[in-house]
mmCIF file of C-alpha atoms (C1' of nucleotides) in Angstrom:
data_model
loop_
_atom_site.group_PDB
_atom_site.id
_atom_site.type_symbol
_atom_site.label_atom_id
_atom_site.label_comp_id
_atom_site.label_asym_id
_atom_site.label_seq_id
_atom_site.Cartn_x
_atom_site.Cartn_y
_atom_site.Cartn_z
ATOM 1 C CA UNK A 18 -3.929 -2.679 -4.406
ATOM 2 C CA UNK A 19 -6.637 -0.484 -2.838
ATOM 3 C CA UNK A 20 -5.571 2.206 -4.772
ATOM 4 C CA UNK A 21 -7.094 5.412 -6.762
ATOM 5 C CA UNK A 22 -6.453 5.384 -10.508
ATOM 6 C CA UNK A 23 -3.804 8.248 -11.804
ATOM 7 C CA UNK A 24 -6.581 10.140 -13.666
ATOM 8 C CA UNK A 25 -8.188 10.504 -10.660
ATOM 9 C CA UNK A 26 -5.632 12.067 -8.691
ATOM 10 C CA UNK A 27 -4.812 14.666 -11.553
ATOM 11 C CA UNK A 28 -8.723 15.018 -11.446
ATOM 12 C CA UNK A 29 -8.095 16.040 -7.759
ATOM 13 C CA UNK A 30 -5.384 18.135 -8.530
ATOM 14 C CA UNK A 31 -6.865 20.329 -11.259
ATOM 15 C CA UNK A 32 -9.474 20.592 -9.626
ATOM 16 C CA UNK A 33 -7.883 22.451 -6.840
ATOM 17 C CA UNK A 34 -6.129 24.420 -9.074
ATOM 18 C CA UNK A 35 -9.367 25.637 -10.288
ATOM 19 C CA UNK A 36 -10.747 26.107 -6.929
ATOM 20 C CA UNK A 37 -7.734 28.420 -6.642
ATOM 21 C CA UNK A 38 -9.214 30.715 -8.591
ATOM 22 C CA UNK A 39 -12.956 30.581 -8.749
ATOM 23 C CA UNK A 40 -14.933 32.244 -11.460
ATOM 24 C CA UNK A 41 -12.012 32.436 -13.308
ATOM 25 C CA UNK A 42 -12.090 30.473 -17.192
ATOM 26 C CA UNK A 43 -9.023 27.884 -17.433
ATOM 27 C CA UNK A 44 -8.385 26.073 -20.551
ATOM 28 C CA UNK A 45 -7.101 22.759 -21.295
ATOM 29 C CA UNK A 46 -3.781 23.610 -22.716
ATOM 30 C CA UNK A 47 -3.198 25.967 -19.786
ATOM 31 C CA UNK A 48 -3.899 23.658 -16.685
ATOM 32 C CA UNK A 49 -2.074 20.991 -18.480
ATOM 33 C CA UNK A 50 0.711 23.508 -18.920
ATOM 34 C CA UNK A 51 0.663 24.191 -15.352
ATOM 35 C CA UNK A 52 0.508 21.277 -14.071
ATOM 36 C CA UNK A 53 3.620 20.002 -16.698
ATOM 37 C CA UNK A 54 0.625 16.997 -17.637
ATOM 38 C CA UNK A 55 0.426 16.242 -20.960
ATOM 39 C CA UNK A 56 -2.666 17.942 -23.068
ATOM 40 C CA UNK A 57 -4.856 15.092 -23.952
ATOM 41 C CA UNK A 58 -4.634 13.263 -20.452
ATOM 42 C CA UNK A 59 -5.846 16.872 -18.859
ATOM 43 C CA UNK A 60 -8.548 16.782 -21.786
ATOM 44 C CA UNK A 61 -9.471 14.145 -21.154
ATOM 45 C CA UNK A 62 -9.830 13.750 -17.382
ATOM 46 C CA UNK A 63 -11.814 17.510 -18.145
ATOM 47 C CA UNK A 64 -14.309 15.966 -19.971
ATOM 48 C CA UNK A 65 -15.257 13.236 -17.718
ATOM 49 C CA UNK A 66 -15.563 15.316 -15.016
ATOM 50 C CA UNK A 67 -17.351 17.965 -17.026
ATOM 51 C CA UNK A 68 -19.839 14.705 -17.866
ATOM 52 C CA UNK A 69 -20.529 14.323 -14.196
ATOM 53 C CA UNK A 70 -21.322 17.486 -13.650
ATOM 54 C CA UNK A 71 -18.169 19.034 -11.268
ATOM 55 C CA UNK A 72 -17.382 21.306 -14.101
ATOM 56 C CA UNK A 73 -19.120 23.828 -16.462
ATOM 57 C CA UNK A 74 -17.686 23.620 -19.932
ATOM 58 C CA UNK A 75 -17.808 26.845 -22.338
ATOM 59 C CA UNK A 76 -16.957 25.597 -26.028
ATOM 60 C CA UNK A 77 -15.695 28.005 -28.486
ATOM 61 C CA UNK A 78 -12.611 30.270 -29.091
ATOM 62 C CA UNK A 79 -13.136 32.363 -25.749
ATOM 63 C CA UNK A 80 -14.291 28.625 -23.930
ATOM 64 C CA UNK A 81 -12.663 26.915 -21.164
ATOM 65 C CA UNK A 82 -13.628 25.628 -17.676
ATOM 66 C CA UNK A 83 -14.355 26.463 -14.232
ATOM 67 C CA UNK A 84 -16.276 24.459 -11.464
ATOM 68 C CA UNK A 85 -19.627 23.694 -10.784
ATOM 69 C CA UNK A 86 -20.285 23.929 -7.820
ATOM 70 C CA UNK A 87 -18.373 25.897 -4.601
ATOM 71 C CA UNK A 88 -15.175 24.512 -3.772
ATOM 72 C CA UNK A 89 -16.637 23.567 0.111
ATOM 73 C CA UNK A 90 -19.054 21.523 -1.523
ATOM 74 C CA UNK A 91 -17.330 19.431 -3.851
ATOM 75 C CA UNK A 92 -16.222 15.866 -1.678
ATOM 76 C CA UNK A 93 -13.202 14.113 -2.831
ATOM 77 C CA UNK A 94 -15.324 11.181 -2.951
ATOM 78 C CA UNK A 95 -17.413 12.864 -5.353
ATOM 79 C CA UNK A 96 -14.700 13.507 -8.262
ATOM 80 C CA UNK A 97 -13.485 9.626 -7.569
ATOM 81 C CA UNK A 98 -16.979 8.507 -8.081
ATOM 82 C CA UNK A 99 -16.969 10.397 -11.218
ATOM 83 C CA UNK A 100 -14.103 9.189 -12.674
ATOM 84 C CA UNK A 101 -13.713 5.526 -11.458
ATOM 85 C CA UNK A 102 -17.245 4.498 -10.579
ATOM 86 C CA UNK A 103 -18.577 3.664 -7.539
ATOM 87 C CA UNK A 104 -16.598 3.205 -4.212
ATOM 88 C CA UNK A 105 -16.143 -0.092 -2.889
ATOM 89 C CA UNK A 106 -13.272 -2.140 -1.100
ATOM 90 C CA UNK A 107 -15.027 -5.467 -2.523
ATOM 91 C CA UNK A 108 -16.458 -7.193 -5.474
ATOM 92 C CA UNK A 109 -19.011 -7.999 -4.458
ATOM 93 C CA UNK A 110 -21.066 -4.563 -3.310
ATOM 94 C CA UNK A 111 -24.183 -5.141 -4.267
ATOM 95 C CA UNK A 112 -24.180 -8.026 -7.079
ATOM 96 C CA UNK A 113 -24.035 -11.359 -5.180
ATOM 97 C CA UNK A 114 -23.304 -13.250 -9.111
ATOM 98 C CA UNK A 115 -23.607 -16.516 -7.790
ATOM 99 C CA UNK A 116 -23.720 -18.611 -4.450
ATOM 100 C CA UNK A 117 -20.499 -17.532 -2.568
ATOM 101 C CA UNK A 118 -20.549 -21.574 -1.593
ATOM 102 C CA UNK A 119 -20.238 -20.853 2.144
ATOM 103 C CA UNK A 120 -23.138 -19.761 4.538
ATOM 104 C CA UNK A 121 -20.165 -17.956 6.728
ATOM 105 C CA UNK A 122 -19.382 -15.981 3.645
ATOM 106 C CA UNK A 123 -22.711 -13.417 3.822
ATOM 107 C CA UNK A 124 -21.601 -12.303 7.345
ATOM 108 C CA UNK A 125 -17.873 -11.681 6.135
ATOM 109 C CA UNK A 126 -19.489 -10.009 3.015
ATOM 110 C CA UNK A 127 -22.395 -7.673 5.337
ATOM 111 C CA UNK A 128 -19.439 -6.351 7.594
ATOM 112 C CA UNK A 129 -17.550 -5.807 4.098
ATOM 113 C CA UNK A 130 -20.413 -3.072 3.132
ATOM 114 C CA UNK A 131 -19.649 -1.870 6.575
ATOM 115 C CA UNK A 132 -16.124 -1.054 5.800
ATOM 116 C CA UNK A 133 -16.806 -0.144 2.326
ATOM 117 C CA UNK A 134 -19.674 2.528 3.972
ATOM 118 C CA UNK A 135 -17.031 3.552 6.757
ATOM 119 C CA UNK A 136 -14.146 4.213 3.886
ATOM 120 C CA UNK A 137 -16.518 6.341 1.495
ATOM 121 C CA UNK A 138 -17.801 8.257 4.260
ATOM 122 C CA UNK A 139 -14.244 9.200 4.719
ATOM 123 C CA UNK A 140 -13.841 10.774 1.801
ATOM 124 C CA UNK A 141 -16.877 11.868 1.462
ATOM 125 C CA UNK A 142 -16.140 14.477 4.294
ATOM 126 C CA UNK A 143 -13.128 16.128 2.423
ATOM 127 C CA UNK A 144 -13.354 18.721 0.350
ATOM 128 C CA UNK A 145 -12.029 20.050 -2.656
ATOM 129 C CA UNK A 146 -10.866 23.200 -0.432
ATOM 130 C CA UNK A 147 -9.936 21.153 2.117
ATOM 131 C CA UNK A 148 -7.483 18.994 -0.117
ATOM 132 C CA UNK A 149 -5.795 22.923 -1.431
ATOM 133 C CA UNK A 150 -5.970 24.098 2.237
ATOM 134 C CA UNK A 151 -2.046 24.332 3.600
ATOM 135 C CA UNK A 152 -3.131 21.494 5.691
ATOM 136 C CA UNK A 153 -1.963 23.619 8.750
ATOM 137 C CA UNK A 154 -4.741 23.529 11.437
ATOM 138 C CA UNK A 155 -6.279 20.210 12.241
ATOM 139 C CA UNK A 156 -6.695 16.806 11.441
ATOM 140 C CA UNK A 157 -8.941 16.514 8.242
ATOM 141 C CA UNK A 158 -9.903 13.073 8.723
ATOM 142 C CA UNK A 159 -10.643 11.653 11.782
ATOM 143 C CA UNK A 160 -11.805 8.094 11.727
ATOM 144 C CA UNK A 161 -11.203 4.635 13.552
ATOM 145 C CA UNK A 162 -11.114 5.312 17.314
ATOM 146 C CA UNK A 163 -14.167 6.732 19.033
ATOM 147 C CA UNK A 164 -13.404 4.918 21.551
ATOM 148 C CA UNK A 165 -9.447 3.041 20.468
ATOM 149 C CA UNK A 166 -8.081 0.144 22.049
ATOM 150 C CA UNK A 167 -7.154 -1.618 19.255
ATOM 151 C CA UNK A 168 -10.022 -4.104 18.347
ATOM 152 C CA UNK A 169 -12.322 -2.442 21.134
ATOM 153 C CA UNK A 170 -14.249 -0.884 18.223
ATOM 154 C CA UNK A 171 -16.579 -3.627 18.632
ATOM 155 C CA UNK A 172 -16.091 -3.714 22.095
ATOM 156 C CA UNK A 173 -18.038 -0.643 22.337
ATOM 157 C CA UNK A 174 -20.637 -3.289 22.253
ATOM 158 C CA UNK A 175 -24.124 -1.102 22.702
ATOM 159 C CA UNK B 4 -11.042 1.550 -8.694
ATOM 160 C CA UNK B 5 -10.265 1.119 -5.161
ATOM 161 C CA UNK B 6 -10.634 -2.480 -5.114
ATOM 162 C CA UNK B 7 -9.051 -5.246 -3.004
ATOM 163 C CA UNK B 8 -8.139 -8.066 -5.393
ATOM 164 C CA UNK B 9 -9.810 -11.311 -5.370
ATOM 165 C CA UNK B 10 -6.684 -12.767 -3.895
ATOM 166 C CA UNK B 11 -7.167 -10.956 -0.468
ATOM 167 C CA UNK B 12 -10.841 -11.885 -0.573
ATOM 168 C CA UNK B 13 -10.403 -15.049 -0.556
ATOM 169 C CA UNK B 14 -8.209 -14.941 1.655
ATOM 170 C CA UNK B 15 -10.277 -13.196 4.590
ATOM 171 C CA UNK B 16 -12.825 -15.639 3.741
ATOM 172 C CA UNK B 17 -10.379 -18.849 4.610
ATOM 173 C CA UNK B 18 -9.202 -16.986 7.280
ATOM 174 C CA UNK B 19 -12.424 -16.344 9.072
ATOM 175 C CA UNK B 20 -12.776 -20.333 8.505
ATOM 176 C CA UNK B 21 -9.924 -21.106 10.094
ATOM 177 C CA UNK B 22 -11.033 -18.880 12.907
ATOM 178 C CA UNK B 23 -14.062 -20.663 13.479
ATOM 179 C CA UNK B 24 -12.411 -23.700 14.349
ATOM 180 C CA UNK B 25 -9.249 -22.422 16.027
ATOM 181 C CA UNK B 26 -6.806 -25.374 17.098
ATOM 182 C CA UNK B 27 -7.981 -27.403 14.504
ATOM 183 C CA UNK B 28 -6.237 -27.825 11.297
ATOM 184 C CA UNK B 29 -6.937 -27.673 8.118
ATOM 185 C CA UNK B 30 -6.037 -29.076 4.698
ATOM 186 C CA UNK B 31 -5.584 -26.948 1.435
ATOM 187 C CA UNK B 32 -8.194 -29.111 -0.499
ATOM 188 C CA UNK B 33 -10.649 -29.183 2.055
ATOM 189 C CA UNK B 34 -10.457 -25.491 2.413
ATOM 190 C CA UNK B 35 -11.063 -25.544 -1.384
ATOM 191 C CA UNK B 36 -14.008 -27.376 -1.327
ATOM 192 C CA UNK B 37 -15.386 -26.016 1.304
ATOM 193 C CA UNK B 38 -14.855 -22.702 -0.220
ATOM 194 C CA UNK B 39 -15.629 -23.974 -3.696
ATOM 195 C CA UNK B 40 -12.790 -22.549 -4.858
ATOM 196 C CA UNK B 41 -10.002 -24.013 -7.016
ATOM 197 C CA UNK B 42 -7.593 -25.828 -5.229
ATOM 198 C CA UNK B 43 -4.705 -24.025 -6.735
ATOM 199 C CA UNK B 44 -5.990 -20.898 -5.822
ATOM 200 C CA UNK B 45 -5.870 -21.514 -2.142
ATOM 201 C CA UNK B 46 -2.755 -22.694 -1.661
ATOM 202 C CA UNK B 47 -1.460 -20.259 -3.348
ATOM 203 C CA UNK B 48 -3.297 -17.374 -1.113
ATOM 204 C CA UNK B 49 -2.281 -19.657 2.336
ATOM 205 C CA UNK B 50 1.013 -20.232 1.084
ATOM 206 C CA UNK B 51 1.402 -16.369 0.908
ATOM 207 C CA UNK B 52 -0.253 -16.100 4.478
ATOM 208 C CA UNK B 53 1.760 -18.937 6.082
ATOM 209 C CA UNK B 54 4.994 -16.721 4.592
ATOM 210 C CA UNK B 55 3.927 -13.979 6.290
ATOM 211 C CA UNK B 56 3.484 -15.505 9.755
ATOM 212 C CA UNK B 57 -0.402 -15.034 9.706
ATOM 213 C CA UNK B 58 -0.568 -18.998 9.754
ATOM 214 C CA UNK B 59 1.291 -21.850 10.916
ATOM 215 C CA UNK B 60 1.551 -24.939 8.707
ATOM 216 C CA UNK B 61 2.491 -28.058 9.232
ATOM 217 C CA UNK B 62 3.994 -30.252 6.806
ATOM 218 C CA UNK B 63 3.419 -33.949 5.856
ATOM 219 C CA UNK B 64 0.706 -36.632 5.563
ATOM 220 C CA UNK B 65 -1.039 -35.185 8.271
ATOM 221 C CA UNK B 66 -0.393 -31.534 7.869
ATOM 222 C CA UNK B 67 -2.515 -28.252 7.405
ATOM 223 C CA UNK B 68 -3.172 -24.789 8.385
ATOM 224 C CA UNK B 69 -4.029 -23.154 11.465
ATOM 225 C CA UNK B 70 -4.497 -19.136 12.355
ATOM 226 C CA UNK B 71 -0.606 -17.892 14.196
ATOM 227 C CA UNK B 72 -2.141 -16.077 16.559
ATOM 228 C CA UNK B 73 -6.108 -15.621 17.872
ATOM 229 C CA UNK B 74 -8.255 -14.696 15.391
ATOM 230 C CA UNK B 75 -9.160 -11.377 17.864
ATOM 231 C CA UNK B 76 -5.005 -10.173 17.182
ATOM 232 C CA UNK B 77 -5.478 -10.624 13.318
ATOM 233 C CA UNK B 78 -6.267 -7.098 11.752
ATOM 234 C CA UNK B 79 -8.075 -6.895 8.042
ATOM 235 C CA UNK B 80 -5.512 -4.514 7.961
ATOM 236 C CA UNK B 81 -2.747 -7.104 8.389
ATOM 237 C CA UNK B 82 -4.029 -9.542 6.187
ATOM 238 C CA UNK B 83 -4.623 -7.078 3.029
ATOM 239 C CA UNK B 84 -0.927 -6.514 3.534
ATOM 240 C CA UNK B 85 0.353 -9.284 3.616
ATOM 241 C CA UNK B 86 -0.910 -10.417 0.320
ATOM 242 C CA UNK B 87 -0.887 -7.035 -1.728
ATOM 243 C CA UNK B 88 1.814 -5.395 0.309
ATOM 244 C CA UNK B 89 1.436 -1.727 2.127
ATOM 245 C CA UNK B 90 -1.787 -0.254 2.407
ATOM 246 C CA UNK B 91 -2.393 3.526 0.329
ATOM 247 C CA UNK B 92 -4.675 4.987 -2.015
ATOM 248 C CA UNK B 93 -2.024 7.155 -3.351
ATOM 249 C CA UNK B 94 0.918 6.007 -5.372
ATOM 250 C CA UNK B 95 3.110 8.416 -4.314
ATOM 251 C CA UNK B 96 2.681 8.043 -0.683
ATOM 252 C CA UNK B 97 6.757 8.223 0.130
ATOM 253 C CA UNK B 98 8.223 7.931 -3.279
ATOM 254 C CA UNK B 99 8.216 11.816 -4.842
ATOM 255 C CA UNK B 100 9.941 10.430 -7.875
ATOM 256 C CA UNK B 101 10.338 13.738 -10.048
ATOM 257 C CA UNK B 102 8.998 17.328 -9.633
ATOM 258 C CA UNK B 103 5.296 17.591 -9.197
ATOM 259 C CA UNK B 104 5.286 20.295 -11.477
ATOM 260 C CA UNK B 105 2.813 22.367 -9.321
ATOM 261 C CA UNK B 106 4.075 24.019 -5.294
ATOM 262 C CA UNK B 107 0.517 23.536 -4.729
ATOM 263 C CA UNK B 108 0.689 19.553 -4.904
ATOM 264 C CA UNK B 109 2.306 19.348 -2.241
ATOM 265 C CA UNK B 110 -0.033 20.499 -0.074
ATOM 266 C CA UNK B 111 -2.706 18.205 -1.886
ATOM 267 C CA UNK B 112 0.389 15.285 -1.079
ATOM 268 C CA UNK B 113 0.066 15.830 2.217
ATOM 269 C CA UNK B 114 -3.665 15.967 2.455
ATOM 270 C CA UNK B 115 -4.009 12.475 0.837
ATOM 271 C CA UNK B 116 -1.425 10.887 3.317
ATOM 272 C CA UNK B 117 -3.795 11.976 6.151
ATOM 273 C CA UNK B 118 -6.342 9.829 4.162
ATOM 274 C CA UNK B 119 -4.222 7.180 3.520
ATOM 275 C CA UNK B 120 -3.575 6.993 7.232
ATOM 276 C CA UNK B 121 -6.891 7.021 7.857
ATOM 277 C CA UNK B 122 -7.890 4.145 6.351
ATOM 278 C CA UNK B 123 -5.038 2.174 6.877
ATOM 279 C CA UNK B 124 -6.294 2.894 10.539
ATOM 280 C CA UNK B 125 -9.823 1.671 10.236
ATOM 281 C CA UNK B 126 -9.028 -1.650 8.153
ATOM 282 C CA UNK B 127 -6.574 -1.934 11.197
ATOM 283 C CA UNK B 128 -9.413 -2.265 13.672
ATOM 284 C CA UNK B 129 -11.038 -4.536 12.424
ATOM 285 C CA UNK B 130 -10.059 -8.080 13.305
ATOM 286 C CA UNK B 131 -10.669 -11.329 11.771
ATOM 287 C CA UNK B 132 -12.760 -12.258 14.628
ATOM 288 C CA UNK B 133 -15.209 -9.482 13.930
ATOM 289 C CA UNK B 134 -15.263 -10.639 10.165
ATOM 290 C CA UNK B 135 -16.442 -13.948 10.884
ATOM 291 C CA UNK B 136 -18.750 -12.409 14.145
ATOM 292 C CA UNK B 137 -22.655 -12.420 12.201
ATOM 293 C CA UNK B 138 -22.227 -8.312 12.984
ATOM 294 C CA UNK B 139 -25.575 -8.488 15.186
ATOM 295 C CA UNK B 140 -24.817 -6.073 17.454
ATOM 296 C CA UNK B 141 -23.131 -3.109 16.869
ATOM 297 C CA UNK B 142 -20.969 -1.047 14.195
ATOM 298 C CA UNK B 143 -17.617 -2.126 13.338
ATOM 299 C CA UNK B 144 -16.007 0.886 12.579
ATOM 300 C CA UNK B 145 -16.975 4.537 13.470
ATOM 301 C CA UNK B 146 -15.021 7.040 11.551
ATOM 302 C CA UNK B 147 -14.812 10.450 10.134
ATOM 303 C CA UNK B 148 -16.792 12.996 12.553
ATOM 304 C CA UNK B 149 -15.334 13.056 15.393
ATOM 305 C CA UNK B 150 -16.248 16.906 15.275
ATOM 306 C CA UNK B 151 -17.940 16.825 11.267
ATOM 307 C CA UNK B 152 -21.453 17.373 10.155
ATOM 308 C CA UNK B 153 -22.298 14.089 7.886
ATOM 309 C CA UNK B 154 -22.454 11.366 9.616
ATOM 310 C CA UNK B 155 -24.891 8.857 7.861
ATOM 311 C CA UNK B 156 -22.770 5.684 9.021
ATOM 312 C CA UNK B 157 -22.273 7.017 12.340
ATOM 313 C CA UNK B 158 -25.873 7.725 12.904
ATOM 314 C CA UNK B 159 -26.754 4.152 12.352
ATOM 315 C CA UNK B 160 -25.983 3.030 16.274
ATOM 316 C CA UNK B 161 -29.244 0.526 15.704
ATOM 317 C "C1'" DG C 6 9.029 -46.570 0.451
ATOM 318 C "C1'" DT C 7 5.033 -44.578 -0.705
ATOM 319 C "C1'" DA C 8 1.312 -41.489 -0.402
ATOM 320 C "C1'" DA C 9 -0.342 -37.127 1.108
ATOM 321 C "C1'" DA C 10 0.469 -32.757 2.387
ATOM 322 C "C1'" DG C 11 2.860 -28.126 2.092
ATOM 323 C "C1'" DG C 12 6.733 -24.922 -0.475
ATOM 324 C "C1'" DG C 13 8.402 -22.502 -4.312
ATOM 325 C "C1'" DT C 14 8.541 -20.797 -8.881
ATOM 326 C "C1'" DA C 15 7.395 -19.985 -13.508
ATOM 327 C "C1'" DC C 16 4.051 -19.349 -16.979
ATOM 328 C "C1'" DT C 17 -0.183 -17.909 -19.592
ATOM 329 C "C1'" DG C 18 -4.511 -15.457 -20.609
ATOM 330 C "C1'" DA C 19 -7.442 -11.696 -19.645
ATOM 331 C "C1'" DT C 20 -8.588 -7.386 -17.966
ATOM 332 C "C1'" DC C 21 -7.854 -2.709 -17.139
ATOM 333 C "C1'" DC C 22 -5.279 1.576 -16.992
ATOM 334 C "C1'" DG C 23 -2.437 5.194 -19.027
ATOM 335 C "C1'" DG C 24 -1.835 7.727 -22.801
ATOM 336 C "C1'" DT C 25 -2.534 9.353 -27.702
ATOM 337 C "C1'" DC C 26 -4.941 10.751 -31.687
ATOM 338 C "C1'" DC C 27 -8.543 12.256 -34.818
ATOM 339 C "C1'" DA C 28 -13.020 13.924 -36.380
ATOM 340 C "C1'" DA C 29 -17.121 16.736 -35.036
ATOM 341 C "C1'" DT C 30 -19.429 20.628 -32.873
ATOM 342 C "C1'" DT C 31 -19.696 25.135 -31.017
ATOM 343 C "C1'" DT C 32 -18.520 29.865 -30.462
ATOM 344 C "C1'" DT C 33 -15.944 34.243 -31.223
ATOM 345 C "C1'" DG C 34 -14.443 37.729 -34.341
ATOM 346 C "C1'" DG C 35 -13.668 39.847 -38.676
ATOM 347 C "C1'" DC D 20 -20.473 34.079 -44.088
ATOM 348 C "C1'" DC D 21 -16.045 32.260 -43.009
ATOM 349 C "C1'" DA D 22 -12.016 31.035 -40.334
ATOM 350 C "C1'" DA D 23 -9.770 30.227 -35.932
ATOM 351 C "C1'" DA D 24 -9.916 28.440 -31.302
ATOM 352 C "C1'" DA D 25 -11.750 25.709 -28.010
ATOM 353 C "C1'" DT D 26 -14.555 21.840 -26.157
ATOM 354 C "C1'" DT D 27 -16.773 17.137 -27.163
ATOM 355 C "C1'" DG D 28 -16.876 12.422 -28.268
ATOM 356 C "C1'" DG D 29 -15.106 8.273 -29.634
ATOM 357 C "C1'" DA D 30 -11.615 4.916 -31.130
ATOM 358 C "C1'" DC D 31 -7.160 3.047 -30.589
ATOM 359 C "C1'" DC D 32 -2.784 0.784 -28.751
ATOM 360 C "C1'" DG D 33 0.978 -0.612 -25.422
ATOM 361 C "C1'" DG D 34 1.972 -2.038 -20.901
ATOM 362 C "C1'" DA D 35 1.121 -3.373 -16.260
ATOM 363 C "C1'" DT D 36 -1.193 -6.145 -13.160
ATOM 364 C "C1'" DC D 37 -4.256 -9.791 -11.685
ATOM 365 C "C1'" DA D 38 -6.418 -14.469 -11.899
ATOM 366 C "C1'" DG D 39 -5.548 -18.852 -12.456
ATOM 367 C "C1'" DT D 40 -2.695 -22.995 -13.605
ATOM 368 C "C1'" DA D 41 1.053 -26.210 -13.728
ATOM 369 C "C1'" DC D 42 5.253 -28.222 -12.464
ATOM 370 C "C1'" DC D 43 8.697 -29.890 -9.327
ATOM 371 C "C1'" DC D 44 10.645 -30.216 -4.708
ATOM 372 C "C1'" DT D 45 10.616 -31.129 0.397
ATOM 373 C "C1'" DT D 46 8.559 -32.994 4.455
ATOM 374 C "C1'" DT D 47 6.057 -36.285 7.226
ATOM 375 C "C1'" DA D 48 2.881 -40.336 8.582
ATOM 376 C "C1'" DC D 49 2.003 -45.078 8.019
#
DNA sequence: GTAAAGGGTACTGATCCGGTCCAATTTTGG
DNA sequence: CCAAAATTGGACCGGATCAGTACCCTTTAC
């Protein structure tokens, strides 16, 4: 249903909690405290992102975690990569398992990629500190419409 | 994982058929076979599609599918919706069922709405017609940086 | 009237996600 | 050295959703 898994959103939204406070240590009981989640879901969304690299991990009695990496330079499109895998609308990305029967079919799947390209791109431009950011100024994401007019977008034409 | 099902694959792919041909009409099993898909399958996807006023059918010996409207006026957009229902990456998009736990959320809420919209608004521009279209010439959709850094997809202008 | 087509609904199997739990490892602190 | 606290890793189960199928009805052409 072209949607992002639940453990990815809390992903998003712990990690903006953390970017709240950078430098700081957070624990796994405490952000799952915070953020009324129950413990082993937060633990465990931690540790996969912890995996991929977005967070630094400090075991032991005095442990917890903070991020990686500056809050400006962590994409949204990042942590769903990390938790879900690759981005792509379609099936078929990359694979191509078998014939797709119909010679039509490649050009339907090309402009796919296109979309698929378009879409991570997206999120690829929004940032952890964008997503905590009171949203107040301007647009964050500004896609379709270079140049509107419904299907123009091809029209553009070269 | 931010998937369209196979259902709505499919059906773009009979769609852009149909628009190759518009006028014409066509039969369930010869979509299938053409498709070499299961005949089952199909009719249950333009069944769907013929509910939702993307196709006209016509019943009896001599009956079959044809595109409702030019395949130009027929978004990706429209068609995803039709068969999955509204478009959002989110699942709480309008709902808020109980506390969020966190004020902050909110804010993060909002953000993803924006992105939501977003790509709602780019699978909107793209039309059937530019499915089927062998995507030659130029790029189908142009988003993000309007005003951004980035740009990769933008940058591809051929 | 019969055959061929769409229309609707119900059902089943498989996959995947959400969520939980437990054992192991590491570090602090006495 | 030992115990407590925290992360790490893996296994596990219930439920939702999707893919695919089957059945029966209505409509139309010949």
């Amino acid at each position: 249903m072209i949607r992002i898994t639940k453990q990815t959103d809390y992903g998003i939204l712990l990690l903006t909690r953390l970017a709240g406070d950078p430098g700081r240590l957070f624990t796994a009981p405490e952000l799952a405290i915070e953020a009324t989640l129950p413990l082993p879901m937060v633990s465990k969304i931690l540790k996969a992102l912890a995996r991929q690299g977005l967070l630094s991990s400090q075991r032991g009695v005095k442990g917890g975690y903070c991020l990686a990496a500056p809050a400006e330079e962590i994409s949204v499109a990042r942590v769903i990569e990390a938790i879900e895998g690759p981005i792509g609308i379609t099936e078929c990305i990359e694979e191509a398992p078998g014939e797709c029967g119909l010679a039509e079919v490649c050009s339907v799947r090309s402009n796919w990629n296109r979309i698929n390209r378009a879409i991570r791109e997206a999120l690829a431009q929004i940032s952890l500190a964008e997503m905590g950011a009171n949203s107040g100024s301007a647009q964050l994401v500004t896609l379709g419409n270079s140049g509107k007019g419904a299907g123009g977008a091809s029209a553009a034409t070269r």
